Tab-separated table of C-alpha atoms in Angstrom:
chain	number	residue	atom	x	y	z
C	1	UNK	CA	0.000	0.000	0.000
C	2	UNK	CA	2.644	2.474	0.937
C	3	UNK	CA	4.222	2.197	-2.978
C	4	UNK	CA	0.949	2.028	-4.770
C	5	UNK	CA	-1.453	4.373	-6.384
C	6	UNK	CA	-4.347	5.566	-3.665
C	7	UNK	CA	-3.665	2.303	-2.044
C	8	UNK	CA	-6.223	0.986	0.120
C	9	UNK	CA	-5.520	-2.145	2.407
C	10	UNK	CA	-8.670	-3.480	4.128
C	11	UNK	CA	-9.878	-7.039	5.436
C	12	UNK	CA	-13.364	-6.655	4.955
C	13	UNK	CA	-14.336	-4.514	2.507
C	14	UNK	CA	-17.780	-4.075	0.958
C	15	UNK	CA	-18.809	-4.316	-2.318
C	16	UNK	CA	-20.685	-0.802	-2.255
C	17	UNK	CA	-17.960	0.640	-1.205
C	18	UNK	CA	-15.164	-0.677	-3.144
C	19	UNK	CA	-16.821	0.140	-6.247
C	20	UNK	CA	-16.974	4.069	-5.667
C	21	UNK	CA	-14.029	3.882	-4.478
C	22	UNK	CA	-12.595	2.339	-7.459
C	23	UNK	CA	-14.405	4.825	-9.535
C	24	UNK	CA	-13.809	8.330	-7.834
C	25	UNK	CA	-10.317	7.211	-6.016
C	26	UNK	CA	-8.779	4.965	-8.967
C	27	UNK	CA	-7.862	2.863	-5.981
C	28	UNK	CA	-5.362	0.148	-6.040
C	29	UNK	CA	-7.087	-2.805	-3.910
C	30	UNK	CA	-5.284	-4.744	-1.808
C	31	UNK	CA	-6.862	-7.508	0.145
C	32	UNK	CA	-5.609	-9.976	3.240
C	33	UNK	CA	-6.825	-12.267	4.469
C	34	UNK	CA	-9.155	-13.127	2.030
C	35	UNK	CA	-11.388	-16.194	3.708
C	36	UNK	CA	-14.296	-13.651	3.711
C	37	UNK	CA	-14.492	-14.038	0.193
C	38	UNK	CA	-15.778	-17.488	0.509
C	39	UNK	CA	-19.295	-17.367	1.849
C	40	UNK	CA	-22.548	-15.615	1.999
C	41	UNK	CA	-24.524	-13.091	-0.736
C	42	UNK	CA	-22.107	-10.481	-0.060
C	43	UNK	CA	-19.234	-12.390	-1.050
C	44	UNK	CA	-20.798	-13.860	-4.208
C	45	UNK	CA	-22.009	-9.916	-5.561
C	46	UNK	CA	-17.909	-8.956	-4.362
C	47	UNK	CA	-16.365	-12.132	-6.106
C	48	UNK	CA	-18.505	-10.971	-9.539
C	49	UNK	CA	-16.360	-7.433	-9.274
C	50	UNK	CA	-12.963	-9.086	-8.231
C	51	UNK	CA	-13.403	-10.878	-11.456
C	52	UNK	CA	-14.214	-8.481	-13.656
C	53	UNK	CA	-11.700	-5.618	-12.320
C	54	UNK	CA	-8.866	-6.981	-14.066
C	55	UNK	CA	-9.775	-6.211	-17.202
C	56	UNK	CA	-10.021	-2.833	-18.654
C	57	UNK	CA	-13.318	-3.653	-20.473
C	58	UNK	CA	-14.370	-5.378	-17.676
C	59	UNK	CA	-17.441	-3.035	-17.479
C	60	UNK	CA	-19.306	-1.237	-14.911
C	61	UNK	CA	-21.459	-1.136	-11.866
C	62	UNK	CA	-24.905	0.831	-12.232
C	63	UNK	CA	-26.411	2.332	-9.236
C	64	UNK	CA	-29.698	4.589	-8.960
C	65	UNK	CA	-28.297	7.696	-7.205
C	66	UNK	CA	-30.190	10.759	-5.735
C	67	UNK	CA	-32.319	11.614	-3.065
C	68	UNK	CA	-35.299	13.969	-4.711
C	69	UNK	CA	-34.053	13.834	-8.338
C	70	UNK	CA	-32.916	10.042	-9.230
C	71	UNK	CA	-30.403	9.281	-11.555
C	72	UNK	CA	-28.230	6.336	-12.693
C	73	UNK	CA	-24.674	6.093	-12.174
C	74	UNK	CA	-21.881	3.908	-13.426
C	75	UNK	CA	-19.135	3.164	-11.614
C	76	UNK	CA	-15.870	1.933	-13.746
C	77	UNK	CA	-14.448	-1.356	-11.611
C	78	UNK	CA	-11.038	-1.367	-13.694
C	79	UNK	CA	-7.823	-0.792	-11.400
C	80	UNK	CA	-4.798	-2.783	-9.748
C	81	UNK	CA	-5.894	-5.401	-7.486
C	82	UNK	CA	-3.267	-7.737	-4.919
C	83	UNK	CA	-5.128	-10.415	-2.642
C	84	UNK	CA	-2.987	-12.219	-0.253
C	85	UNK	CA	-4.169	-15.303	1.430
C	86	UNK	CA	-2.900	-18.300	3.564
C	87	UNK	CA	-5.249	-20.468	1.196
C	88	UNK	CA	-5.919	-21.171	-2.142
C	89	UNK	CA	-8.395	-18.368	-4.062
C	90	UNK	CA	-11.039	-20.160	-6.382
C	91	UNK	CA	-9.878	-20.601	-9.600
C	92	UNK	CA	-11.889	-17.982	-11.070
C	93	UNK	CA	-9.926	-15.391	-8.817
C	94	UNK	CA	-6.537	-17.232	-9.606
C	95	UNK	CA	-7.138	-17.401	-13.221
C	96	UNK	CA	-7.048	-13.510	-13.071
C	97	UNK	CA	-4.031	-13.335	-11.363
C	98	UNK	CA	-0.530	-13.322	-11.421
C	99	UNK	CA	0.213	-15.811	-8.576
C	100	UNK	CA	3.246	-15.144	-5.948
C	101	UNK	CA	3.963	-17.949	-3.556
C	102	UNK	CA	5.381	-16.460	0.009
C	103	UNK	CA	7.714	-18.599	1.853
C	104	UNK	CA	7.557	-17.579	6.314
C	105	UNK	CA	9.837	-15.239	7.003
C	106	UNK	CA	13.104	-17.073	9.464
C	107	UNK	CA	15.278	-14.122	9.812
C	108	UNK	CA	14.362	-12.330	12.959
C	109	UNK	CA	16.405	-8.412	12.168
C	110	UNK	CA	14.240	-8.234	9.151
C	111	UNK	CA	11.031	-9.537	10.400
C	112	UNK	CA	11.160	-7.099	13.279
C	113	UNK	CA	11.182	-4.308	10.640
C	114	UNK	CA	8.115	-3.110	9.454
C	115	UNK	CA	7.294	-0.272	7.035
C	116	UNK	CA	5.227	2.992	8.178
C	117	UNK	CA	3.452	5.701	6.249
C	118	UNK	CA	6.151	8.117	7.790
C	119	UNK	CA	8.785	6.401	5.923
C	120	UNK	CA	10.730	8.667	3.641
C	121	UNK	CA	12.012	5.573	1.291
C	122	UNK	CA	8.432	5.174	0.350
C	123	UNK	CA	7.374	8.593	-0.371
C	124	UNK	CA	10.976	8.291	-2.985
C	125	UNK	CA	9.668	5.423	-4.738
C	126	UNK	CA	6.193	6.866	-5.117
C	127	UNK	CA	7.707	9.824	-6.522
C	128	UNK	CA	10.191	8.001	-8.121
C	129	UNK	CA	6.823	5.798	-10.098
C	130	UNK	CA	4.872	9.309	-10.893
C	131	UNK	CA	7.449	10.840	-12.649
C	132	UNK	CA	8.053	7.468	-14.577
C	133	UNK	CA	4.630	7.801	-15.175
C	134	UNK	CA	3.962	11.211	-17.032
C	135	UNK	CA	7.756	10.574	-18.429
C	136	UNK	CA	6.972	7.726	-20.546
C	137	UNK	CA	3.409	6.826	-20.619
C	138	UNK	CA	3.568	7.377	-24.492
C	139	UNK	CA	6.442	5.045	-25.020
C	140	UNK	CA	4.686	2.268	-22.904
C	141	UNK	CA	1.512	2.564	-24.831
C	142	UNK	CA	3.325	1.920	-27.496
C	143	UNK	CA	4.844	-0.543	-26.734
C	144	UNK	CA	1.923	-2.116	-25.796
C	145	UNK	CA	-0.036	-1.726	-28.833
C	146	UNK	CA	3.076	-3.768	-30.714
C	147	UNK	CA	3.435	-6.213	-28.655
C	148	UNK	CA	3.005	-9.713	-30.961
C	149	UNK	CA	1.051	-12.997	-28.755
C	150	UNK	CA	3.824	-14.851	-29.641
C	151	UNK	CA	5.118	-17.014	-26.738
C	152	UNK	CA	1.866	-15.554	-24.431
C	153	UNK	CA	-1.432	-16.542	-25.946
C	154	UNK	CA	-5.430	-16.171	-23.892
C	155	UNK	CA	-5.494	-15.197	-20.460
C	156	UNK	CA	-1.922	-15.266	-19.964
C	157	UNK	CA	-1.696	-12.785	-23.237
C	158	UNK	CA	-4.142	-10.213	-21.131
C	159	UNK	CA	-2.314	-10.868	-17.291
C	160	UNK	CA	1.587	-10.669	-18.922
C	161	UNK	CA	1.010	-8.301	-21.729
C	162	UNK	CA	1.100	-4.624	-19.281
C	163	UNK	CA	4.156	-5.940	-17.629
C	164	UNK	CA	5.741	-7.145	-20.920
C	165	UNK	CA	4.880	-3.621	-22.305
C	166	UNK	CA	6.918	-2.046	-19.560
C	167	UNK	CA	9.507	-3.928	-19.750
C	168	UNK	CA	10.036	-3.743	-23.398
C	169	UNK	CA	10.596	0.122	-22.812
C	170	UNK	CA	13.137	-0.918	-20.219
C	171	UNK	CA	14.939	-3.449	-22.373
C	172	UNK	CA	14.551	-6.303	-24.619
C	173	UNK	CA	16.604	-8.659	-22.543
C	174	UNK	CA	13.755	-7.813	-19.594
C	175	UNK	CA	11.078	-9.164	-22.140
C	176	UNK	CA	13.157	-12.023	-22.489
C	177	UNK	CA	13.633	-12.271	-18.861
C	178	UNK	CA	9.285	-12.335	-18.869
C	179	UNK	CA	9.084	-15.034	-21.521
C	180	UNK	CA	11.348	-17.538	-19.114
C	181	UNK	CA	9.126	-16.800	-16.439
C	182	UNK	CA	5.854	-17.511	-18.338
C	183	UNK	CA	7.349	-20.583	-19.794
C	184	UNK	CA	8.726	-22.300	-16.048
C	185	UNK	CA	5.183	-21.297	-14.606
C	186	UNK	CA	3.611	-23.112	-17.613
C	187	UNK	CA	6.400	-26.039	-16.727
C	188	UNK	CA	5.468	-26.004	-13.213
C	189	UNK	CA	1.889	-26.260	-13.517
C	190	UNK	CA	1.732	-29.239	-16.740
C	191	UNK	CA	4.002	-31.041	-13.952
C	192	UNK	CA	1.056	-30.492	-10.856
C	193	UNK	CA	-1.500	-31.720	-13.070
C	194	UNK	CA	0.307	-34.551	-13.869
C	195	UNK	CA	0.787	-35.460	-10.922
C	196	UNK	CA	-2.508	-34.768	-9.619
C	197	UNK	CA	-3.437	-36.995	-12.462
C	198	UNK	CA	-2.102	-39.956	-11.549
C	199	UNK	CA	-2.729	-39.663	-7.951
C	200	UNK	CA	-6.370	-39.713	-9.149
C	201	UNK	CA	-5.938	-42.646	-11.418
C	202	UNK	CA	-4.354	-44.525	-8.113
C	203	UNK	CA	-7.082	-44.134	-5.984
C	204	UNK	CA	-9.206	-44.951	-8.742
C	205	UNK	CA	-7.463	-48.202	-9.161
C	206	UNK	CA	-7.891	-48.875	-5.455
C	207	UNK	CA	-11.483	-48.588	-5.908
């Protein structure tokens, strides 16, 4: 929260108001602990958002707004969303995202250090990202509109394809450096399904 865009951390958010939010704040989300996710109407209506947010024609909410006049209102969903968790999201959620694994922190002097919104280094990077920002915006979008599928192709063309754009105005070799991660993830998970595979086919043999 304390390098991102309007950066709002909360554990139990609603849907109502993440969704103005995201329209008059251009919020980047940011959600632990997400086990609330899970259950109940308000977490089905809050899932629906979360999965169309990633995408920038995702679409929009529509509200009637007003006291004496009335009026409908659409609220643009679009925007940067992080969701941490100690358990698995559902795979609609994960299929939108650009999974991190997190390993438990074991040393102690850096565990015991924990950032605050007073922090100067923070306030540097921020600035630091702005300036980037109005700097090169044009060469990014560029960069972005030539972009080629190539070695990305459906949803991973739509989740990789910003951060390829980026780094393509950084440097080739960073694109590069992209394309081997897509390609281990895609290594990684064609080995879990294979193995999940034949665990099944075991216990089917058992039965």
């Amino acid at each position: 929260s304390l390098m991102s865009f309007n950066g709002v951390m909360d554990i139990d958010i609603t849907a109502s108001s993440f969704f103005r939010m995201a329209e008059d704040f251009g919020i980047t989300l940011l959600l632990d602990e997400t086990d609330y996710l899970r259950e109940g109407e308000g977490a089905k209506v809050f899932k629906k958002l979360i999965y169309a947010r990633y995408k920038k024609t995702g679409g929009y909410v529509q509200r009637v707004e007003g006291e004496k006049e009335k009026y409908v209102k659409n609220y643009r969903i679009y925007g940067p969303t992080a969701v941490a968790s100690v358990r698995d999201v559902d795979d609609l959620i994960a299929s939108r995202c650009i999974r991190i694994p997190l390993k438990r922190g074991l040393d102690q002097s850096k565990m015991a250090k924990w950032p605050t919104n007073e922090d100067p280094e923070f306030q540097e990077i921020r600035d630091d990202l702005y300036r980037l920002m109005f700097q090169s915006w044009r060469e990014v979008e560029q960069a972005y509109k030539e972009l080629r599928k190539g070695w990305l192709s459906g949803r991973e063309w739509e989740l990789w394809r910003p951060l390829a754009a980026i780094a393509k105005v950084v440097g080739e070799d960073e694109v590069e450096k992209i394309s081997r991660e897509v390609s281990r993830r895609k290594i990684e998970k064609m080995k879990s399904e294979k193995i999940e595979l034949v665990v099944l086919q075991a216990l089917v043999n058992i039965v």
